[in-house]
Amino acid sequence: MNSLADLQLFMSVASAENFSAAARQLGLPPSSVSRRIGAIEKRLGVALFKRTTRDVTLTDAGSAYSKSITRILADLQEADLAVSRFSRMPEGMLRIESRPGLSAWLLAPVLPQFLEQYPTIQVDLKLTNGTLETLSPGTDVGIRYGLAKPSSLVTRKIVTTRQGLYASPRYLQRHGEPNSPDELHEHNCLVFSLGDSPVSWRFRRGDYDRTLQLRGSLRSNDVSTLATAVAGGLGISVAHEWVAEEHVRQGQVVRVLPDYEVTTMNSFDLHVCALYSPALKNVQKVRVFIDFLMTTLRASAAASAAAAG
């Protein structure tokens, strides 16, 4: 098998079309270049060059050989570049902006693993109840629900989630379990709200598709508060499946009206997305963080779906 050096030598001769010129480029005696080319031709059993007293040109076999080697050397260069990225660990302060619920239930559990995997990165996580349609000055990555409206920001979908209706067994024992969404008007519905406007829960099953405005003794803009209140038996609430998952596993809450799809947003399939400036597309700390979230959270979602099935 030819060594990489022989392949490069062959390409030098093919480019220069002259043994002496190629030898000068390589810093070798012309006799050595001619001898090594002869050895390659002998091993292959075919002439690669037509030789004259003044220059050399590729034969048909040499031309085909040249095309193959060009691809090989390009692949080797790409492989070197790919591996060299691992020698340059991403580093620096990564500034992230997120909603409180997303941070507590989705980001916080995986950040220790991320920071252990990339010890030269530090994270500055800021929480906001804003829509994150734009990012605060200095922010590298925003994590939000839903695909952004057309803007100058790049949007990448991280994972898709859904919502469900939940209550504690104790609450249902005291107040009964609703048989349809319309019966929720008779229950204490705990709602997530960012303002004073009425809150809508949309339900769908087959031909049934209704949006209901519900209320109860507690409304909050904090997901953790509502989850704790539901587990404590205060009422019924809509929650993201990954928020309720641990409470369900511990037997603190159960799914209510499981045959109905439910959402408090514009879609039953809710996308968690990362937003960042196009100028940061090739910044390593941003790229590895988003790739980490996609891999980790999608694996977690798949595992949860398998367990539920």
PDB file of C-alpha atoms in Angstrom:
ATOM      1  CA  MET A   1       0.000   0.000   0.000  1.00  0.00           C
ATOM      2  CA  ASN A   2       1.282   3.477  -0.862  1.00  0.00           C
ATOM      3  CA  SER A   3       2.179   5.763   2.006  1.00  0.00           C
ATOM      4  CA  LEU A   4       0.581   9.174   2.306  1.00  0.00           C
ATOM      5  CA  ALA A   5       3.939  10.662   1.357  1.00  0.00           C
ATOM      6  CA  ASP A   6       3.956   8.704  -1.917  1.00  0.00           C
ATOM      7  CA  LEU A   7       0.437   9.838  -2.745  1.00  0.00           C
ATOM      8  CA  GLN A   8       1.406  13.458  -2.148  1.00  0.00           C
ATOM      9  CA  LEU A   9       4.576  12.967  -4.217  1.00  0.00           C
ATOM     10  CA  PHE A  10       2.527  11.552  -7.110  1.00  0.00           C
ATOM     11  CA  MET A  11       0.182  14.558  -6.986  1.00  0.00           C
ATOM     12  CA  SER A  12       3.154  16.957  -6.966  1.00  0.00           C
ATOM     13  CA  VAL A  13       4.551  15.386 -10.126  1.00  0.00           C
ATOM     14  CA  ALA A  14       1.104  15.349 -11.764  1.00  0.00           C
ATOM     15  CA  SER A  15       0.677  19.050 -10.984  1.00  0.00           C
ATOM     16  CA  ALA A  16       4.186  20.138 -12.011  1.00  0.00           C
ATOM     17  CA  GLU A  17       4.376  17.812 -15.058  1.00  0.00           C
ATOM     18  CA  ASN A  18       8.099  17.655 -14.457  1.00  0.00           C
ATOM     19  CA  PHE A  19      10.222  15.498 -12.124  1.00  0.00           C
ATOM     20  CA  SER A  20      12.769  18.233 -11.453  1.00  0.00           C
ATOM     21  CA  ALA A  21      10.142  20.885 -10.656  1.00  0.00           C
ATOM     22  CA  ALA A  22       8.318  18.488  -8.333  1.00  0.00           C
ATOM     23  CA  ALA A  23      11.615  17.556  -6.678  1.00  0.00           C
ATOM     24  CA  ARG A  24      12.377  21.230  -5.964  1.00  0.00           C
ATOM     25  CA  GLN A  25       8.956  21.701  -4.377  1.00  0.00           C
ATOM     26  CA  LEU A  26       9.444  18.646  -2.199  1.00  0.00           C
ATOM     27  CA  GLY A  27      13.103  19.301  -1.386  1.00  0.00           C
ATOM     28  CA  LEU A  28      14.177  15.957  -2.821  1.00  0.00           C
ATOM     29  CA  PRO A  29      16.687  14.885  -5.509  1.00  0.00           C
ATOM     30  CA  PRO A  30      15.041  14.374  -8.928  1.00  0.00           C
ATOM     31  CA  SER A  31      16.411  10.816  -8.984  1.00  0.00           C
ATOM     32  CA  SER A  32      14.535   9.986  -5.766  1.00  0.00           C
ATOM     33  CA  VAL A  33      11.269  11.335  -7.154  1.00  0.00           C
ATOM     34  CA  SER A  34      11.702   9.367 -10.395  1.00  0.00           C
ATOM     35  CA  ARG A  35      12.582   6.194  -8.485  1.00  0.00           C
ATOM     36  CA  ARG A  36       9.572   6.426  -6.157  1.00  0.00           C
ATOM     37  CA  ILE A  37       7.180   7.066  -9.053  1.00  0.00           C
ATOM     38  CA  GLY A  38       8.665   3.998 -10.796  1.00  0.00           C
ATOM     39  CA  ALA A  39       8.056   1.931  -7.649  1.00  0.00           C
ATOM     40  CA  ILE A  40       4.405   3.030  -7.545  1.00  0.00           C
ATOM     41  CA  GLU A  41       3.940   2.125 -11.218  1.00  0.00           C
ATOM     42  CA  LYS A  42       5.574  -1.246 -10.655  1.00  0.00           C
ATOM     43  CA  ARG A  43       3.290  -2.043  -7.729  1.00  0.00           C
ATOM     44  CA  LEU A  44       0.182  -1.022  -9.718  1.00  0.00           C
ATOM     45  CA  GLY A  45       1.376  -2.744 -12.899  1.00  0.00           C
ATOM     46  CA  VAL A  46       0.541   0.251 -15.077  1.00  0.00           C
ATOM     47  CA  ALA A  47       2.280   3.358 -16.366  1.00  0.00           C
ATOM     48  CA  LEU A  48       1.005   6.552 -14.727  1.00  0.00           C
ATOM     49  CA  PHE A  49       3.073   9.050 -16.743  1.00  0.00           C
ATOM     50  CA  LYS A  50       4.216   9.500 -20.336  1.00  0.00           C
ATOM     51  CA  ARG A  51       7.844  10.618 -20.105  1.00  0.00           C
ATOM     52  CA  THR A  52       9.713  12.852 -22.556  1.00  0.00           C
ATOM     53  CA  THR A  53      13.103  14.536 -22.211  1.00  0.00           C
ATOM     54  CA  ARG A  54      11.414  17.780 -21.098  1.00  0.00           C
ATOM     55  CA  ASP A  55       8.273  16.860 -19.180  1.00  0.00           C
ATOM     56  CA  VAL A  56       5.867  14.138 -18.051  1.00  0.00           C
ATOM     57  CA  THR A  57       2.099  13.930 -18.589  1.00  0.00           C
ATOM     58  CA  LEU A  58      -0.522  11.668 -17.113  1.00  0.00           C
ATOM     59  CA  THR A  59      -1.649   8.550 -18.935  1.00  0.00           C
ATOM     60  CA  ASP A  60      -5.332   7.620 -18.856  1.00  0.00           C
ATOM     61  CA  ALA A  61      -4.590   5.366 -15.880  1.00  0.00           C
ATOM     62  CA  GLY A  62      -2.633   8.184 -14.238  1.00  0.00           C
ATOM     63  CA  SER A  63      -5.523  10.601 -14.728  1.00  0.00           C
ATOM     64  CA  ALA A  64      -7.991   8.175 -13.087  1.00  0.00           C
ATOM     65  CA  TYR A  65      -5.494   7.595 -10.262  1.00  0.00           C
ATOM     66  CA  SER A  66      -5.133  11.353  -9.781  1.00  0.00           C
ATOM     67  CA  LYS A  67      -8.910  11.844  -9.404  1.00  0.00           C
ATOM     68  CA  SER A  68      -9.126   9.098  -6.782  1.00  0.00           C
ATOM     69  CA  ILE A  69      -6.169  10.446  -4.811  1.00  0.00           C
ATOM     70  CA  THR A  70      -7.607  13.975  -4.903  1.00  0.00           C
ATOM     71  CA  ARG A  71     -10.743  12.667  -3.166  1.00  0.00           C
ATOM     72  CA  ILE A  72      -8.668  10.674  -0.666  1.00  0.00           C
ATOM     73  CA  LEU A  73      -6.498  13.641   0.295  1.00  0.00           C
ATOM     74  CA  ALA A  74      -9.580  15.874   0.622  1.00  0.00           C
ATOM     75  CA  ASP A  75     -11.211  13.303   2.924  1.00  0.00           C
ATOM     76  CA  LEU A  76      -8.044  13.083   5.003  1.00  0.00           C
ATOM     77  CA  GLN A  77      -7.938  16.866   5.347  1.00  0.00           C
ATOM     78  CA  GLU A  78     -11.590  16.934   6.418  1.00  0.00           C
ATOM     79  CA  ALA A  79     -10.913  14.178   8.946  1.00  0.00           C
ATOM     80  CA  ASP A  80      -7.996  16.153  10.379  1.00  0.00           C
ATOM     81  CA  LEU A  81     -10.169  19.256  10.716  1.00  0.00           C
ATOM     82  CA  ALA A  82     -12.984  17.299  12.374  1.00  0.00           C
ATOM     83  CA  VAL A  83     -10.678  15.728  14.935  1.00  0.00           C
ATOM     84  CA  SER A  84      -8.799  18.954  15.591  1.00  0.00           C
ATOM     85  CA  ARG A  85     -12.033  20.497  16.907  1.00  0.00           C
ATOM     86  CA  PHE A  86     -11.784  18.155  19.889  1.00  0.00           C
ATOM     87  CA  SER A  87      -8.432  19.607  20.829  1.00  0.00           C
ATOM     88  CA  ARG A  88     -10.001  23.054  21.171  1.00  0.00           C
ATOM     89  CA  MET A  89     -12.372  22.765  24.089  1.00  0.00           C
ATOM     90  CA  PRO A  90     -15.220  25.288  24.014  1.00  0.00           C
ATOM     91  CA  GLU A  91     -14.765  27.834  26.745  1.00  0.00           C
ATOM     92  CA  GLY A  92     -16.020  31.075  28.219  1.00  0.00           C
ATOM     93  CA  MET A  93     -19.247  32.407  29.684  1.00  0.00           C
ATOM     94  CA  LEU A  94     -22.424  31.096  28.052  1.00  0.00           C
ATOM     95  CA  ARG A  95     -25.304  33.489  28.712  1.00  0.00           C
ATOM     96  CA  ILE A  96     -28.714  31.795  28.562  1.00  0.00           C
ATOM     97  CA  GLU A  97     -32.160  33.346  28.839  1.00  0.00           C
ATOM     98  CA  SER A  98     -35.206  31.204  29.658  1.00  0.00           C
ATOM     99  CA  ARG A  99     -38.652  31.105  31.218  1.00  0.00           C
ATOM    100  CA  PRO A 100     -38.723  30.050  34.912  1.00  0.00           C
ATOM    101  CA  GLY A 101     -40.682  26.856  34.253  1.00  0.00           C
ATOM    102  CA  LEU A 102     -38.432  25.746  31.425  1.00  0.00           C
ATOM    103  CA  SER A 103     -35.400  26.433  33.571  1.00  0.00           C
ATOM    104  CA  ALA A 104     -36.591  24.597  36.677  1.00  0.00           C
ATOM    105  CA  TRP A 105     -37.993  21.504  34.989  1.00  0.00           C
ATOM    106  CA  LEU A 106     -35.986  21.176  31.783  1.00  0.00           C
ATOM    107  CA  LEU A 107     -32.656  23.026  31.962  1.00  0.00           C
ATOM    108  CA  ALA A 108     -31.680  22.707  35.628  1.00  0.00           C
ATOM    109  CA  PRO A 109     -31.720  18.873  35.658  1.00  0.00           C
ATOM    110  CA  VAL A 110     -29.283  18.609  32.725  1.00  0.00           C
ATOM    111  CA  LEU A 111     -26.971  21.580  33.386  1.00  0.00           C
ATOM    112  CA  PRO A 112     -24.724  19.634  35.821  1.00  0.00           C
ATOM    113  CA  GLN A 113     -24.081  17.020  33.132  1.00  0.00           C
ATOM    114  CA  PHE A 114     -23.373  19.707  30.548  1.00  0.00           C
ATOM    115  CA  LEU A 115     -20.918  21.585  32.794  1.00  0.00           C
ATOM    116  CA  GLU A 116     -19.187  18.344  33.740  1.00  0.00           C
ATOM    117  CA  GLN A 117     -18.809  17.467  30.068  1.00  0.00           C
ATOM    118  CA  TYR A 118     -17.505  20.968  29.234  1.00  0.00           C
ATOM    119  CA  PRO A 119     -15.571  22.136  32.318  1.00  0.00           C
ATOM    120  CA  THR A 120     -14.137  25.205  30.554  1.00  0.00           C
ATOM    121  CA  ILE A 121     -17.625  26.699  30.033  1.00  0.00           C
ATOM    122  CA  GLN A 122     -19.426  28.762  32.674  1.00  0.00           C
ATOM    123  CA  VAL A 123     -23.180  29.388  32.504  1.00  0.00           C
ATOM    124  CA  ASP A 124     -25.012  32.598  33.358  1.00  0.00           C
ATOM    125  CA  LEU A 125     -28.730  31.709  33.356  1.00  0.00           C
ATOM    126  CA  LYS A 126     -31.264  34.532  33.540  1.00  0.00           C
ATOM    127  CA  LEU A 127     -35.022  33.994  33.862  1.00  0.00           C
ATOM    128  CA  THR A 128     -37.741  36.070  32.264  1.00  0.00           C
ATOM    129  CA  ASN A 129     -41.502  35.837  31.871  1.00  0.00           C
ATOM    130  CA  GLY A 130     -41.235  37.623  28.536  1.00  0.00           C
ATOM    131  CA  THR A 131     -41.977  35.987  25.194  1.00  0.00           C
ATOM    132  CA  LEU A 132     -38.306  35.797  24.209  1.00  0.00           C
ATOM    133  CA  GLU A 133     -39.156  36.944  20.689  1.00  0.00           C
ATOM    134  CA  THR A 134     -35.970  38.953  21.080  1.00  0.00           C
ATOM    135  CA  LEU A 135     -32.947  38.382  23.290  1.00  0.00           C
ATOM    136  CA  SER A 136     -31.560  40.727  25.903  1.00  0.00           C
ATOM    137  CA  PRO A 137     -28.235  42.391  25.002  1.00  0.00           C
ATOM    138  CA  GLY A 138     -25.331  40.043  25.600  1.00  0.00           C
ATOM    139  CA  THR A 139     -27.475  36.878  25.627  1.00  0.00           C
ATOM    140  CA  ASP A 140     -26.040  33.968  23.644  1.00  0.00           C
ATOM    141  CA  VAL A 141     -28.998  31.557  23.637  1.00  0.00           C
ATOM    142  CA  GLY A 142     -32.694  31.902  24.470  1.00  0.00           C
ATOM    143  CA  ILE A 143     -34.797  28.860  25.369  1.00  0.00           C
ATOM    144  CA  ARG A 144     -38.529  29.250  24.782  1.00  0.00           C
ATOM    145  CA  TYR A 145     -41.743  27.489  23.792  1.00  0.00           C
ATOM    146  CA  GLY A 146     -42.885  27.657  20.210  1.00  0.00           C
ATOM    147  CA  LEU A 147     -41.220  28.484  16.942  1.00  0.00           C
ATOM    148  CA  ALA A 148     -40.334  32.152  16.771  1.00  0.00           C
ATOM    149  CA  LYS A 149     -42.090  34.509  14.430  1.00  0.00           C
ATOM    150  CA  PRO A 150     -39.931  35.559  11.458  1.00  0.00           C
ATOM    151  CA  SER A 151     -37.048  37.586  12.827  1.00  0.00           C
ATOM    152  CA  SER A 152     -33.323  38.022  12.541  1.00  0.00           C
ATOM    153  CA  LEU A 153     -32.766  35.246  15.097  1.00  0.00           C
ATOM    154  CA  VAL A 154     -31.984  31.636  14.217  1.00  0.00           C
ATOM    155  CA  THR A 155     -34.490  29.156  15.707  1.00  0.00           C
ATOM    156  CA  ARG A 156     -33.680  25.483  16.306  1.00  0.00           C
ATOM    157  CA  LYS A 157     -36.236  23.011  17.619  1.00  0.00           C
ATOM    158  CA  ILE A 158     -34.835  21.140  20.615  1.00  0.00           C
ATOM    159  CA  VAL A 159     -37.636  18.763  21.624  1.00  0.00           C
ATOM    160  CA  THR A 160     -41.401  18.430  21.285  1.00  0.00           C
ATOM    161  CA  THR A 161     -43.593  18.052  24.389  1.00  0.00           C
ATOM    162  CA  ARG A 162     -47.294  17.809  25.214  1.00  0.00           C
ATOM    163  CA  GLN A 163     -49.554  18.793  28.092  1.00  0.00           C
ATOM    164  CA  GLY A 164     -51.987  16.843  30.229  1.00  0.00           C
ATOM    165  CA  LEU A 165     -54.658  17.422  32.870  1.00  0.00           C
ATOM    166  CA  TYR A 166     -53.656  16.334  36.392  1.00  0.00           C
ATOM    167  CA  ALA A 167     -55.081  16.103  39.916  1.00  0.00           C
ATOM    168  CA  SER A 168     -54.146  14.294  43.113  1.00  0.00           C
ATOM    169  CA  PRO A 169     -55.986  11.103  44.145  1.00  0.00           C
ATOM    170  CA  ARG A 170     -57.001  12.891  47.336  1.00  0.00           C
ATOM    171  CA  TYR A 171     -58.675  15.730  45.418  1.00  0.00           C
ATOM    172  CA  LEU A 172     -60.539  13.309  43.166  1.00  0.00           C
ATOM    173  CA  GLN A 173     -61.696  11.258  46.141  1.00  0.00           C
ATOM    174  CA  ARG A 174     -63.190  14.378  47.732  1.00  0.00           C
ATOM    175  CA  HIS A 175     -64.638  16.046  44.626  1.00  0.00           C
ATOM    176  CA  GLY A 176     -65.101  13.254  42.114  1.00  0.00           C
ATOM    177  CA  GLU A 177     -63.468  12.784  38.730  1.00  0.00           C
ATOM    178  CA  PRO A 178     -64.834  14.697  35.719  1.00  0.00           C
ATOM    179  CA  ASN A 179     -66.092  12.567  32.852  1.00  0.00           C
ATOM    180  CA  SER A 180     -65.758  15.310  30.236  1.00  0.00           C
ATOM    181  CA  PRO A 181     -64.072  18.717  29.923  1.00  0.00           C
ATOM    182  CA  ASP A 182     -67.457  20.433  30.314  1.00  0.00           C
ATOM    183  CA  GLU A 183     -67.638  19.191  33.923  1.00  0.00           C
ATOM    184  CA  LEU A 184     -64.472  21.110  34.808  1.00  0.00           C
ATOM    185  CA  HIS A 185     -66.629  24.179  35.506  1.00  0.00           C
ATOM    186  CA  GLU A 186     -67.652  22.346  38.678  1.00  0.00           C
ATOM    187  CA  HIS A 187     -64.022  21.894  39.804  1.00  0.00           C
ATOM    188  CA  ASN A 188     -61.282  24.057  41.283  1.00  0.00           C
ATOM    189  CA  CYS A 189     -59.073  24.693  38.244  1.00  0.00           C
ATOM    190  CA  LEU A 190     -55.608  26.022  39.019  1.00  0.00           C
ATOM    191  CA  VAL A 191     -54.316  28.052  36.097  1.00  0.00           C
ATOM    192  CA  PHE A 192     -50.996  29.277  34.817  1.00  0.00           C
ATOM    193  CA  SER A 193     -51.232  32.921  33.788  1.00  0.00           C
ATOM    194  CA  LEU A 194     -48.846  35.726  32.929  1.00  0.00           C
ATOM    195  CA  GLY A 195     -51.506  38.450  33.292  1.00  0.00           C
ATOM    196  CA  ASP A 196     -55.058  39.226  34.277  1.00  0.00           C
ATOM    197  CA  SER A 197     -56.774  38.089  31.100  1.00  0.00           C
ATOM    198  CA  PRO A 198     -58.968  34.941  31.134  1.00  0.00           C
ATOM    199  CA  VAL A 199     -57.141  31.643  30.702  1.00  0.00           C
ATOM    200  CA  SER A 200     -58.272  29.144  28.056  1.00  0.00           C
ATOM    201  CA  TRP A 201     -57.846  25.378  28.060  1.00  0.00           C
ATOM    202  CA  ARG A 202     -58.480  23.667  24.736  1.00  0.00           C
ATOM    203  CA  PHE A 203     -59.608  20.021  24.610  1.00  0.00           C
ATOM    204  CA  ARG A 204     -59.838  17.695  21.631  1.00  0.00           C
ATOM    205  CA  ARG A 205     -60.980  14.126  21.088  1.00  0.00           C
ATOM    206  CA  GLY A 206     -62.345  12.988  17.752  1.00  0.00           C
ATOM    207  CA  ASP A 207     -65.039  15.479  16.705  1.00  0.00           C
ATOM    208  CA  TYR A 208     -64.929  17.167  20.100  1.00  0.00           C
ATOM    209  CA  ASP A 209     -62.841  20.332  19.994  1.00  0.00           C
ATOM    210  CA  ARG A 210     -63.709  22.998  22.556  1.00  0.00           C
ATOM    211  CA  THR A 211     -61.952  25.844  24.292  1.00  0.00           C
ATOM    212  CA  LEU A 212     -63.013  26.517  27.872  1.00  0.00           C
ATOM    213  CA  GLN A 213     -62.272  29.443  30.147  1.00  0.00           C
ATOM    214  CA  LEU A 214     -61.779  28.044  33.628  1.00  0.00           C
ATOM    215  CA  ARG A 215     -60.867  29.410  37.006  1.00  0.00           C
ATOM    216  CA  GLY A 216     -60.331  28.451  40.599  1.00  0.00           C
ATOM    217  CA  SER A 217     -58.787  29.521  43.869  1.00  0.00           C
ATOM    218  CA  LEU A 218     -55.222  29.824  42.545  1.00  0.00           C
ATOM    219  CA  ARG A 219     -53.587  31.314  39.487  1.00  0.00           C
ATOM    220  CA  SER A 220     -49.842  31.818  39.172  1.00  0.00           C
ATOM    221  CA  ASN A 221     -47.080  32.537  36.691  1.00  0.00           C
ATOM    222  CA  ASP A 222     -44.895  29.939  38.431  1.00  0.00           C
ATOM    223  CA  VAL A 223     -45.096  26.335  37.211  1.00  0.00           C
ATOM    224  CA  SER A 224     -43.510  24.934  40.379  1.00  0.00           C
ATOM    225  CA  THR A 225     -46.131  26.565  42.605  1.00  0.00           C
ATOM    226  CA  LEU A 226     -48.981  25.078  40.578  1.00  0.00           C
ATOM    227  CA  ALA A 227     -47.388  21.627  40.457  1.00  0.00           C
ATOM    228  CA  THR A 228     -46.942  21.617  44.226  1.00  0.00           C
ATOM    229  CA  ALA A 229     -50.507  22.806  44.771  1.00  0.00           C
ATOM    230  CA  VAL A 230     -51.928  20.065  42.544  1.00  0.00           C
ATOM    231  CA  ALA A 231     -49.848  17.399  44.309  1.00  0.00           C
ATOM    232  CA  GLY A 232     -51.124  18.808  47.619  1.00  0.00           C
ATOM    233  CA  GLY A 233     -54.739  18.199  46.610  1.00  0.00           C
ATOM    234  CA  LEU A 234     -55.869  21.786  45.963  1.00  0.00           C
ATOM    235  CA  GLY A 235     -57.334  21.301  42.500  1.00  0.00           C
ATOM    236  CA  ILE A 236     -56.983  20.273  38.863  1.00  0.00           C
ATOM    237  CA  SER A 237     -54.492  21.844  36.489  1.00  0.00           C
ATOM    238  CA  VAL A 238     -52.917  21.532  33.066  1.00  0.00           C
ATOM    239  CA  ALA A 239     -49.186  20.774  33.153  1.00  0.00           C
ATOM    240  CA  HIS A 240     -46.472  19.709  30.771  1.00  0.00           C
ATOM    241  CA  GLU A 241     -45.949  15.970  30.868  1.00  0.00           C
ATOM    242  CA  TRP A 242     -42.322  16.354  31.908  1.00  0.00           C
ATOM    243  CA  VAL A 243     -43.361  18.622  34.805  1.00  0.00           C
ATOM    244  CA  ALA A 244     -45.911  16.103  36.105  1.00  0.00           C
ATOM    245  CA  GLU A 245     -43.798  13.033  35.402  1.00  0.00           C
ATOM    246  CA  GLU A 246     -42.087  12.779  38.799  1.00  0.00           C
ATOM    247  CA  HIS A 247     -45.316  13.456  40.728  1.00  0.00           C
ATOM    248  CA  VAL A 248     -47.042  10.718  38.704  1.00  0.00           C
ATOM    249  CA  ARG A 249     -44.192   8.304  39.400  1.00  0.00           C
ATOM    250  CA  GLN A 250     -44.492   8.978  43.127  1.00  0.00           C
ATOM    251  CA  GLY A 251     -48.260   8.530  43.063  1.00  0.00           C
ATOM    252  CA  GLN A 252     -48.933  12.137  44.080  1.00  0.00           C
ATOM    253  CA  VAL A 253     -50.971  12.964  40.963  1.00  0.00           C
ATOM    254  CA  VAL A 254     -52.825  11.077  38.238  1.00  0.00           C
ATOM    255  CA  ARG A 255     -53.858  11.950  34.710  1.00  0.00           C
ATOM    256  CA  VAL A 256     -57.410  13.246  34.403  1.00  0.00           C
ATOM    257  CA  LEU A 257     -59.415  12.844  31.172  1.00  0.00           C
ATOM    258  CA  PRO A 258     -56.506  10.949  29.584  1.00  0.00           C
ATOM    259  CA  ASP A 259     -58.480  10.302  26.382  1.00  0.00           C
ATOM    260  CA  TYR A 260     -58.552  14.039  25.605  1.00  0.00           C
ATOM    261  CA  GLU A 261     -55.728  16.107  24.203  1.00  0.00           C
ATOM    262  CA  VAL A 262     -55.323  19.360  26.109  1.00  0.00           C
ATOM    263  CA  THR A 263     -53.291  22.516  25.652  1.00  0.00           C
ATOM    264  CA  THR A 264     -53.082  26.022  27.049  1.00  0.00           C
ATOM    265  CA  MET A 265     -51.126  27.205  24.017  1.00  0.00           C
ATOM    266  CA  ASN A 266     -51.650  27.473  20.274  1.00  0.00           C
ATOM    267  CA  SER A 267     -50.827  23.851  19.521  1.00  0.00           C
ATOM    268  CA  PHE A 268     -51.144  20.421  21.123  1.00  0.00           C
ATOM    269  CA  ASP A 269     -47.544  19.677  20.105  1.00  0.00           C
ATOM    270  CA  LEU A 270     -45.354  22.162  21.961  1.00  0.00           C
ATOM    271  CA  HIS A 271     -41.859  22.831  20.651  1.00  0.00           C
ATOM    272  CA  VAL A 272     -39.043  23.835  22.953  1.00  0.00           C
ATOM    273  CA  CYS A 273     -36.689  25.927  20.835  1.00  0.00           C
ATOM    274  CA  ALA A 274     -33.303  27.597  21.062  1.00  0.00           C
ATOM    275  CA  LEU A 275     -32.851  31.089  19.626  1.00  0.00           C
ATOM    276  CA  TYR A 276     -29.555  32.769  18.844  1.00  0.00           C
ATOM    277  CA  SER A 277     -28.038  35.393  16.618  1.00  0.00           C
ATOM    278  CA  PRO A 278     -26.768  34.235  13.182  1.00  0.00           C
ATOM    279  CA  ALA A 279     -23.422  35.769  14.167  1.00  0.00           C
ATOM    280  CA  LEU A 280     -23.087  33.057  16.840  1.00  0.00           C
ATOM    281  CA  LYS A 281     -23.778  30.133  14.501  1.00  0.00           C
ATOM    282  CA  ASN A 282     -20.191  28.880  14.553  1.00  0.00           C
ATOM    283  CA  VAL A 283     -19.351  29.878  18.133  1.00  0.00           C
ATOM    284  CA  GLN A 284     -18.338  26.605  19.723  1.00  0.00           C
ATOM    285  CA  LYS A 285     -19.881  27.106  23.177  1.00  0.00           C
ATOM    286  CA  VAL A 286     -23.260  27.886  21.590  1.00  0.00           C
ATOM    287  CA  ARG A 287     -23.102  24.974  19.178  1.00  0.00           C
ATOM    288  CA  VAL A 288     -22.144  22.348  21.760  1.00  0.00           C
ATOM    289  CA  PHE A 289     -24.817  23.560  24.200  1.00  0.00           C
ATOM    290  CA  ILE A 290     -27.626  23.298  21.644  1.00  0.00           C
ATOM    291  CA  ASP A 291     -26.376  19.926  20.391  1.00  0.00           C
ATOM    292  CA  PHE A 292     -26.182  18.701  23.998  1.00  0.00           C
ATOM    293  CA  LEU A 293     -29.770  19.800  24.713  1.00  0.00           C
ATOM    294  CA  MET A 294     -31.088  18.145  21.548  1.00  0.00           C
ATOM    295  CA  THR A 295     -29.363  14.841  22.294  1.00  0.00           C
ATOM    296  CA  THR A 296     -30.103  14.734  26.026  1.00  0.00           C
ATOM    297  CA  LEU A 297     -33.692  15.967  26.040  1.00  0.00           C
ATOM    298  CA  ARG A 298     -34.790  13.907  23.043  1.00  0.00           C
ATOM    299  CA  ALA A 299     -33.338  10.792  24.641  1.00  0.00           C
ATOM    300  CA  SER A 300     -35.162  11.613  27.863  1.00  0.00           C
ATOM    301  CA  ALA A 301     -38.436  12.220  26.003  1.00  0.00           C
ATOM    302  CA  ALA A 302     -38.086   8.924  24.147  1.00  0.00           C
ATOM    303  CA  ALA A 303     -37.417   7.059  27.400  1.00  0.00           C
ATOM    304  CA  SER A 304     -40.462   8.659  29.058  1.00  0.00           C
ATOM    305  CA  ALA A 305     -42.685   7.776  26.098  1.00  0.00           C
ATOM    306  CA  ALA A 306     -41.451   4.175  26.176  1.00  0.00           C
ATOM    307  CA  ALA A 307     -42.123   3.930  29.912  1.00  0.00           C
ATOM    308  CA  ALA A 308     -45.618   5.402  29.498  1.00  0.00           C
ATOM    309  CA  GLY A 309     -46.370   2.968  26.677  1.00  0.00           C
TER     310      GLY A 309
END
